[in-house]
mmCIF file of C-alpha atoms and ligand atoms in Angstrom:
data_model
loop_
_atom_site.group_PDB
_atom_site.id
_atom_site.type_symbol
_atom_site.label_atom_id
_atom_site.label_comp_id
_atom_site.label_asym_id
_atom_site.label_seq_id
_atom_site.Cartn_x
_atom_site.Cartn_y
_atom_site.Cartn_z
ATOM 1 C CA MET A 1 -65.506 -76.477 -54.486
ATOM 2 C CA ASN A 2 -65.744 -75.572 -51.308
ATOM 3 C CA LEU A 3 -68.144 -72.656 -50.362
ATOM 4 C CA VAL A 4 -69.757 -70.223 -47.766
ATOM 5 C CA LEU A 5 -73.427 -69.334 -48.456
ATOM 6 C CA LEU A 6 -74.272 -65.654 -46.564
ATOM 7 C CA GLY A 7 -76.998 -63.885 -46.189
ATOM 8 C CA PRO A 8 -80.221 -63.083 -43.672
ATOM 9 C CA PRO A 9 -82.771 -65.596 -42.500
ATOM 10 C CA GLY A 10 -85.561 -66.183 -44.652
ATOM 11 C CA THR A 11 -83.675 -66.207 -48.254
ATOM 12 C CA GLY A 12 -83.185 -69.670 -48.951
ATOM 13 C CA LYS A 13 -80.044 -70.260 -48.070
ATOM 14 C CA GLY A 14 -80.959 -73.965 -47.439
ATOM 15 C CA THR A 15 -83.094 -74.509 -50.397
ATOM 16 C CA ILE A 16 -79.996 -73.443 -52.454
ATOM 17 C CA ALA A 17 -77.279 -75.505 -49.950
ATOM 18 C CA LYS A 18 -79.178 -78.602 -51.054
ATOM 19 C CA PHE A 19 -79.615 -77.657 -54.674
ATOM 20 C CA ILE A 20 -75.810 -76.991 -54.704
ATOM 21 C CA GLU A 21 -75.221 -80.154 -53.236
ATOM 22 C CA VAL A 22 -77.466 -82.611 -55.489
ATOM 23 C CA ARG A 23 -75.971 -80.863 -58.651
ATOM 24 C CA PHE A 24 -72.104 -80.809 -57.383
ATOM 25 C CA GLY A 25 -71.912 -83.469 -54.782
ATOM 26 C CA THR A 26 -70.667 -81.398 -52.279
ATOM 27 C CA ASP A 27 -72.091 -81.704 -48.820
ATOM 28 C CA HIS A 28 -74.295 -79.418 -46.981
ATOM 29 C CA ILE A 29 -73.696 -78.180 -43.373
ATOM 30 C CA SER A 30 -76.523 -76.382 -41.636
ATOM 31 C CA THR A 31 -75.160 -75.463 -38.356
ATOM 32 C CA GLY A 32 -78.672 -74.880 -37.257
ATOM 33 C CA ASP A 33 -79.899 -78.887 -38.461
ATOM 34 C CA LEU A 34 -76.979 -79.350 -36.613
ATOM 35 C CA LEU A 35 -77.706 -77.403 -33.152
ATOM 36 C CA ARG A 36 -81.057 -78.830 -33.575
ATOM 37 C CA GLN A 37 -79.988 -82.034 -33.588
ATOM 38 C CA GLU A 38 -78.204 -81.769 -30.608
ATOM 39 C CA VAL A 39 -81.224 -80.475 -29.266
ATOM 40 C CA ALA A 40 -83.528 -83.507 -30.718
ATOM 41 C CA GLU A 41 -81.298 -86.076 -28.671
ATOM 42 C CA LYS A 42 -81.062 -83.898 -25.540
ATOM 43 C CA THR A 43 -77.535 -84.151 -25.547
ATOM 44 C CA GLN A 44 -75.769 -82.118 -22.954
ATOM 45 C CA ALA A 45 -74.885 -79.801 -25.493
ATOM 46 C CA GLY A 46 -78.509 -79.756 -26.888
ATOM 47 C CA LYS A 47 -79.904 -79.156 -23.234
ATOM 48 C CA HIS A 48 -77.995 -75.442 -22.937
ATOM 49 C CA ILE A 49 -78.536 -74.888 -26.451
ATOM 50 C CA GLU A 50 -82.349 -75.017 -26.816
ATOM 51 C CA PRO A 51 -83.344 -71.579 -24.573
ATOM 52 C CA MET A 52 -80.598 -69.561 -26.724
ATOM 53 C CA MET A 53 -82.443 -71.218 -30.424
ATOM 54 C CA ASN A 54 -86.238 -70.501 -29.133
ATOM 55 C CA SER A 55 -85.369 -66.828 -28.424
ATOM 56 C CA GLY A 56 -83.918 -66.128 -31.519
ATOM 57 C CA GLN A 57 -79.227 -65.517 -29.443
ATOM 58 C CA LEU A 58 -76.804 -67.274 -31.282
ATOM 59 C CA VAL A 59 -74.798 -70.120 -29.375
ATOM 60 C CA GLU A 60 -71.672 -69.575 -28.405
ATOM 61 C CA ASP A 61 -68.902 -69.471 -31.106
ATOM 62 C CA GLY A 62 -66.671 -72.164 -29.257
ATOM 63 C CA LEU A 63 -69.692 -74.714 -28.918
ATOM 64 C CA VAL A 64 -70.681 -74.722 -32.969
ATOM 65 C CA LEU A 65 -66.612 -74.692 -34.100
ATOM 66 C CA ARG A 66 -66.785 -77.663 -31.752
ATOM 67 C CA ILE A 67 -69.526 -79.424 -33.494
ATOM 68 C CA LEU A 68 -68.649 -77.755 -36.797
ATOM 69 C CA ARG A 69 -64.962 -79.784 -36.384
ATOM 70 C CA LYS A 70 -66.620 -82.794 -36.129
ATOM 71 C CA LYS A 71 -68.842 -82.600 -38.840
ATOM 72 C CA LEU A 72 -65.918 -81.200 -41.066
ATOM 73 C CA GLY A 73 -63.640 -84.454 -39.947
ATOM 74 C CA SER A 74 -66.174 -86.410 -40.842
ATOM 75 C CA LEU A 75 -66.403 -85.155 -44.188
ATOM 76 C CA LYS A 76 -63.144 -87.411 -45.713
ATOM 77 C CA GLY A 77 -62.209 -85.105 -48.491
ATOM 78 C CA LYS A 78 -65.672 -84.410 -49.776
ATOM 79 C CA SER A 79 -66.289 -80.508 -50.595
ATOM 80 C CA PHE A 80 -69.172 -78.620 -48.576
ATOM 81 C CA VAL A 81 -71.377 -76.066 -49.120
ATOM 82 C CA LEU A 82 -71.761 -73.540 -45.297
ATOM 83 C CA ASP A 83 -75.059 -72.798 -44.264
ATOM 84 C CA GLY A 84 -75.017 -70.922 -40.930
ATOM 85 C CA PHE A 85 -71.934 -70.354 -40.676
ATOM 86 C CA PRO A 86 -69.673 -68.318 -40.012
ATOM 87 C CA ARG A 87 -72.037 -65.655 -38.644
ATOM 88 C CA ASN A 88 -69.820 -63.040 -36.742
ATOM 89 C CA ILE A 89 -66.586 -61.805 -37.840
ATOM 90 C CA ASN A 90 -64.596 -63.982 -34.931
ATOM 91 C CA GLN A 91 -66.610 -66.890 -36.271
ATOM 92 C CA GLY A 92 -65.193 -66.070 -39.704
ATOM 93 C CA LYS A 93 -61.420 -65.975 -38.185
ATOM 94 C CA LEU A 94 -61.926 -68.988 -36.500
ATOM 95 C CA LEU A 95 -63.413 -71.111 -39.984
ATOM 96 C CA GLU A 96 -60.027 -69.735 -41.310
ATOM 97 C CA LYS A 97 -58.040 -71.131 -38.466
ATOM 98 C CA LEU A 98 -59.915 -74.672 -38.682
ATOM 99 C CA LEU A 99 -59.478 -74.859 -42.493
ATOM 100 C CA SER A 100 -55.813 -74.273 -42.442
ATOM 101 C CA ASP A 101 -55.140 -76.907 -39.510
ATOM 102 C CA MET A 102 -57.221 -79.553 -41.565
ATOM 103 C CA CYS A 103 -55.784 -78.360 -44.952
ATOM 104 C CA LEU A 104 -58.730 -77.400 -46.503
ATOM 105 C CA GLU A 105 -59.494 -73.856 -48.702
ATOM 106 C CA LEU A 106 -62.484 -72.096 -49.060
ATOM 107 C CA ASP A 107 -62.889 -71.116 -52.399
ATOM 108 C CA LEU A 108 -65.880 -68.553 -52.855
ATOM 109 C CA VAL A 109 -69.043 -67.284 -50.431
ATOM 110 C CA LEU A 110 -72.190 -66.751 -52.089
ATOM 111 C CA GLU A 111 -74.000 -63.815 -50.763
ATOM 112 C CA ILE A 112 -77.515 -64.331 -51.186
ATOM 113 C CA ASP A 113 -80.060 -60.575 -50.324
ATOM 114 C CA SER A 114 -84.248 -60.364 -49.965
ATOM 115 C CA PRO A 115 -85.789 -57.342 -48.730
ATOM 116 C CA GLN A 116 -86.772 -57.124 -45.269
ATOM 117 C CA ASP A 117 -90.535 -57.545 -45.189
ATOM 118 C CA ILE A 118 -90.054 -60.383 -48.279
ATOM 119 C CA ILE A 119 -88.399 -62.265 -45.309
ATOM 120 C CA VAL A 120 -90.484 -61.575 -42.632
ATOM 121 C CA LYS A 121 -92.982 -63.382 -45.044
ATOM 122 C CA ARG A 122 -91.465 -65.985 -46.137
ATOM 123 C CA LEU A 123 -90.222 -67.026 -42.647
ATOM 124 C CA SER A 124 -93.772 -67.026 -41.189
ATOM 125 C CA ALA A 125 -95.039 -69.650 -44.076
ATOM 126 C CA ARG A 126 -91.974 -71.570 -43.786
ATOM 127 C CA ARG A 127 -92.286 -75.187 -42.050
ATOM 128 C CA GLN A 128 -90.155 -77.879 -40.977
ATOM 129 C CA CYS A 129 -89.934 -81.791 -40.486
ATOM 130 C CA VAL A 130 -89.890 -82.512 -37.039
ATOM 131 C CA LYS A 131 -87.755 -85.739 -37.901
ATOM 132 C CA CYS A 132 -85.539 -84.993 -41.269
ATOM 133 C CA MET A 133 -85.494 -81.249 -40.912
ATOM 134 C CA ARG A 134 -86.543 -80.991 -44.599
ATOM 135 C CA ILE A 135 -88.173 -77.349 -44.959
ATOM 136 C CA TYR A 136 -90.802 -76.688 -46.959
ATOM 137 C CA GLY A 137 -92.068 -72.422 -47.939
ATOM 138 C CA LEU A 138 -93.810 -70.610 -50.219
ATOM 139 C CA ASP A 139 -91.684 -71.504 -53.439
ATOM 140 C CA VAL A 140 -91.679 -75.742 -51.866
ATOM 141 C CA PRO A 141 -94.931 -76.429 -50.281
ATOM 142 C CA SER A 142 -94.712 -80.200 -49.119
ATOM 143 C CA THR A 143 -97.509 -81.927 -50.938
ATOM 144 C CA VAL A 144 -100.312 -83.242 -48.269
ATOM 145 C CA PRO A 145 -100.041 -79.593 -45.575
ATOM 146 C CA GLY A 146 -98.098 -80.541 -42.300
ATOM 147 C CA ILE A 147 -97.334 -83.508 -43.832
ATOM 148 C CA CYS A 148 -93.477 -84.275 -45.005
ATOM 149 C CA ASP A 149 -93.438 -85.870 -48.244
ATOM 150 C CA ASP A 150 -89.978 -87.265 -47.443
ATOM 151 C CA CYS A 151 -91.112 -89.141 -44.074
ATOM 152 C CA GLY A 152 -94.256 -88.976 -43.344
ATOM 153 C CA SER A 153 -93.984 -86.784 -40.023
ATOM 154 C CA PRO A 154 -95.435 -83.697 -39.066
ATOM 155 C CA THR A 155 -94.187 -80.609 -40.272
ATOM 156 C CA VAL A 156 -94.553 -77.612 -38.064
ATOM 157 C CA LEU A 157 -93.552 -73.605 -37.540
ATOM 158 C CA ARG A 158 -90.462 -73.795 -36.369
ATOM 159 C CA LYS A 159 -90.653 -71.421 -32.708
ATOM 160 C CA ASP A 160 -87.455 -69.103 -33.831
ATOM 161 C CA ASP A 161 -89.679 -68.307 -36.983
ATOM 162 C CA GLU A 162 -92.407 -66.509 -34.939
ATOM 163 C CA PRO A 163 -92.394 -63.107 -36.048
ATOM 164 C CA GLN A 164 -90.829 -61.441 -32.906
ATOM 165 C CA VAL A 165 -88.444 -63.582 -32.859
ATOM 166 C CA VAL A 166 -87.701 -63.526 -36.997
ATOM 167 C CA ARG A 167 -87.129 -59.314 -36.521
ATOM 168 C CA GLU A 168 -84.729 -59.742 -33.324
ATOM 169 C CA ARG A 169 -82.695 -62.776 -35.841
ATOM 170 C CA LEU A 170 -83.103 -59.798 -38.781
ATOM 171 C CA ARG A 171 -81.309 -56.983 -36.026
ATOM 172 C CA LEU A 172 -78.399 -59.673 -35.269
ATOM 173 C CA TYR A 173 -78.121 -60.274 -38.686
ATOM 174 C CA GLY A 174 -77.608 -56.699 -39.412
ATOM 175 C CA SER A 175 -75.537 -55.767 -36.812
ATOM 176 C CA ILE A 176 -73.453 -58.986 -36.218
ATOM 177 C CA THR A 177 -73.488 -60.727 -39.318
ATOM 178 C CA LYS A 178 -73.518 -58.878 -42.334
ATOM 179 C CA PRO A 179 -69.807 -57.312 -41.454
ATOM 180 C CA LEU A 180 -68.519 -60.678 -42.965
ATOM 181 C CA SER A 181 -69.723 -59.336 -46.270
ATOM 182 C CA GLU A 182 -66.552 -57.063 -46.575
ATOM 183 C CA PHE A 183 -64.326 -59.033 -44.432
ATOM 184 C CA TYR A 184 -64.581 -61.725 -47.117
ATOM 185 C CA GLN A 185 -64.573 -58.556 -50.081
ATOM 186 C CA LYS A 186 -61.503 -57.827 -48.752
ATOM 187 C CA LYS A 187 -60.302 -61.421 -49.840
ATOM 188 C CA GLY A 188 -61.669 -61.196 -52.682
ATOM 189 C CA LEU A 189 -63.808 -64.244 -51.886
ATOM 190 C CA ILE A 190 -67.506 -62.720 -52.427
ATOM 191 C CA ARG A 191 -69.987 -63.209 -54.721
ATOM 192 C CA ARG A 192 -73.151 -61.491 -54.376
ATOM 193 C CA ILE A 193 -76.314 -62.745 -55.393
ATOM 194 C CA ASP A 194 -80.147 -61.490 -55.675
ATOM 195 C CA GLY A 195 -82.459 -63.451 -53.541
ATOM 196 C CA ASN A 196 -85.463 -61.831 -54.631
ATOM 197 C CA ARG A 197 -86.304 -63.856 -57.683
ATOM 198 C CA SER A 198 -87.934 -67.373 -58.080
ATOM 199 C CA LEU A 199 -86.033 -70.538 -57.114
ATOM 200 C CA GLN A 200 -85.474 -71.470 -60.792
ATOM 201 C CA GLU A 201 -83.897 -67.919 -61.526
ATOM 202 C CA ILE A 202 -81.146 -68.862 -58.374
ATOM 203 C CA PHE A 203 -80.390 -71.697 -58.969
ATOM 204 C CA GLY A 204 -79.495 -70.438 -62.821
ATOM 205 C CA GLU A 205 -77.295 -68.116 -61.707
ATOM 206 C CA VAL A 206 -75.496 -69.964 -59.228
ATOM 207 C CA GLU A 207 -74.878 -73.019 -61.260
ATOM 208 C CA LYS A 208 -73.648 -70.870 -63.584
ATOM 209 C CA VAL A 209 -71.317 -68.660 -60.751
ATOM 210 C CA LEU A 210 -70.489 -72.824 -59.862
ATOM 211 C CA SER A 211 -69.674 -74.062 -63.252
ATOM 212 C CA VAL A 212 -66.339 -71.883 -62.832
ATOM 213 C CA TYR A 213 -65.093 -74.213 -60.577
ATOM 214 C CA ALA A 214 -66.546 -77.715 -61.095
HETATM 215 P P1 ADP B 1 -81.502 -69.042 -40.325
HETATM 216 O O1 ADP B 1 -80.170 -68.887 -40.747
HETATM 217 O O2 ADP B 1 -82.837 -69.228 -40.938
HETATM 218 O O3 ADP B 1 -81.149 -68.803 -38.674
HETATM 219 P P2 ADP B 1 -80.420 -71.179 -38.895
HETATM 220 O O4 ADP B 1 -81.326 -72.783 -38.940
HETATM 221 O O5 ADP B 1 -78.552 -71.345 -39.422
HETATM 222 O O6 ADP B 1 -81.473 -70.330 -39.040
HETATM 223 O O7 ADP B 1 -80.143 -71.464 -37.196
HETATM 224 C C1 ADP B 1 -81.247 -71.196 -36.203
HETATM 225 C C2 ADP B 1 -80.348 -71.017 -34.899
HETATM 226 O O8 ADP B 1 -79.299 -71.870 -34.445
HETATM 227 C C3 ADP B 1 -79.518 -69.391 -34.892
HETATM 228 O O9 ADP B 1 -80.928 -68.045 -34.395
HETATM 229 C C4 ADP B 1 -78.731 -69.327 -33.225
HETATM 230 O O10 ADP B 1 -79.558 -69.825 -32.608
HETATM 231 C C5 ADP B 1 -78.483 -70.941 -33.743
HETATM 232 N N1 ADP B 1 -76.807 -71.409 -35.157
HETATM 233 C C6 ADP B 1 -76.755 -71.442 -35.922
HETATM 234 N N2 ADP B 1 -75.457 -71.711 -36.517
HETATM 235 C C7 ADP B 1 -75.180 -71.002 -35.489
HETATM 236 C C8 ADP B 1 -73.583 -70.134 -35.636
HETATM 237 N N3 ADP B 1 -72.782 -70.302 -36.375
HETATM 238 N N4 ADP B 1 -73.685 -69.322 -34.179
HETATM 239 C C9 ADP B 1 -74.304 -69.420 -33.686
HETATM 240 N N5 ADP B 1 -75.499 -69.557 -33.645
HETATM 241 C C10 ADP B 1 -75.599 -70.424 -34.085
HETATM 242 ZN ZN1 ZN B 2 -89.175 -85.741 -42.859
#
């Protein structure tokens, strides 16, 4: 079962992808995390990516695709949940080509949606571990504020979760990413889920939807 999670930033895509990973044994692939890893490791690509990410701009399709291809190649047959890719129609087409080159198929696109004011509130409360990149938020706070439960490192507000950057990300989402909803609808792959509920309720619905495929 190979999935794409679609939806604006701050709708819990990462948390939902983690839930699916644990429940169904799929690999959670977050292009945002893969890109942040390049930045943290100060690779050549990372130096180029950092200012773009910090201002909420999208990284070039070709560069993200290269990083994603490497990651998919390392899965060795394990199924996956893509979180953060595709982010525009061109990436949707690139993904189709990449999967068919690798003899893989996309089974389902889960679209999660929430009202904008809730998204801004969630993102400004969100913290991420500087080391293992685990995300904490209103629904899932760390036990000790500012410290990661898993590795004891500090958790911080991401630069791109600052309010003016969040507004830019939401604007980009509406104009560039949202059209993928129709793109996948036409292919009969989309399933929409209301993200403005408790995580428990969302997990319950996701589980029901995916049980058909497992
Ligand atoms: P969110 O989904 O909450 O916006 P992500 O961690 O997925 O956060 O992405 C953070 C940033 O990483 C984006 O604002 C963008 O700069 C970059 N990024 C992630 N995925 C892609 C992608 N598929 N194409 C281009 N840029 C991307
Ligand atoms: Zn950590």
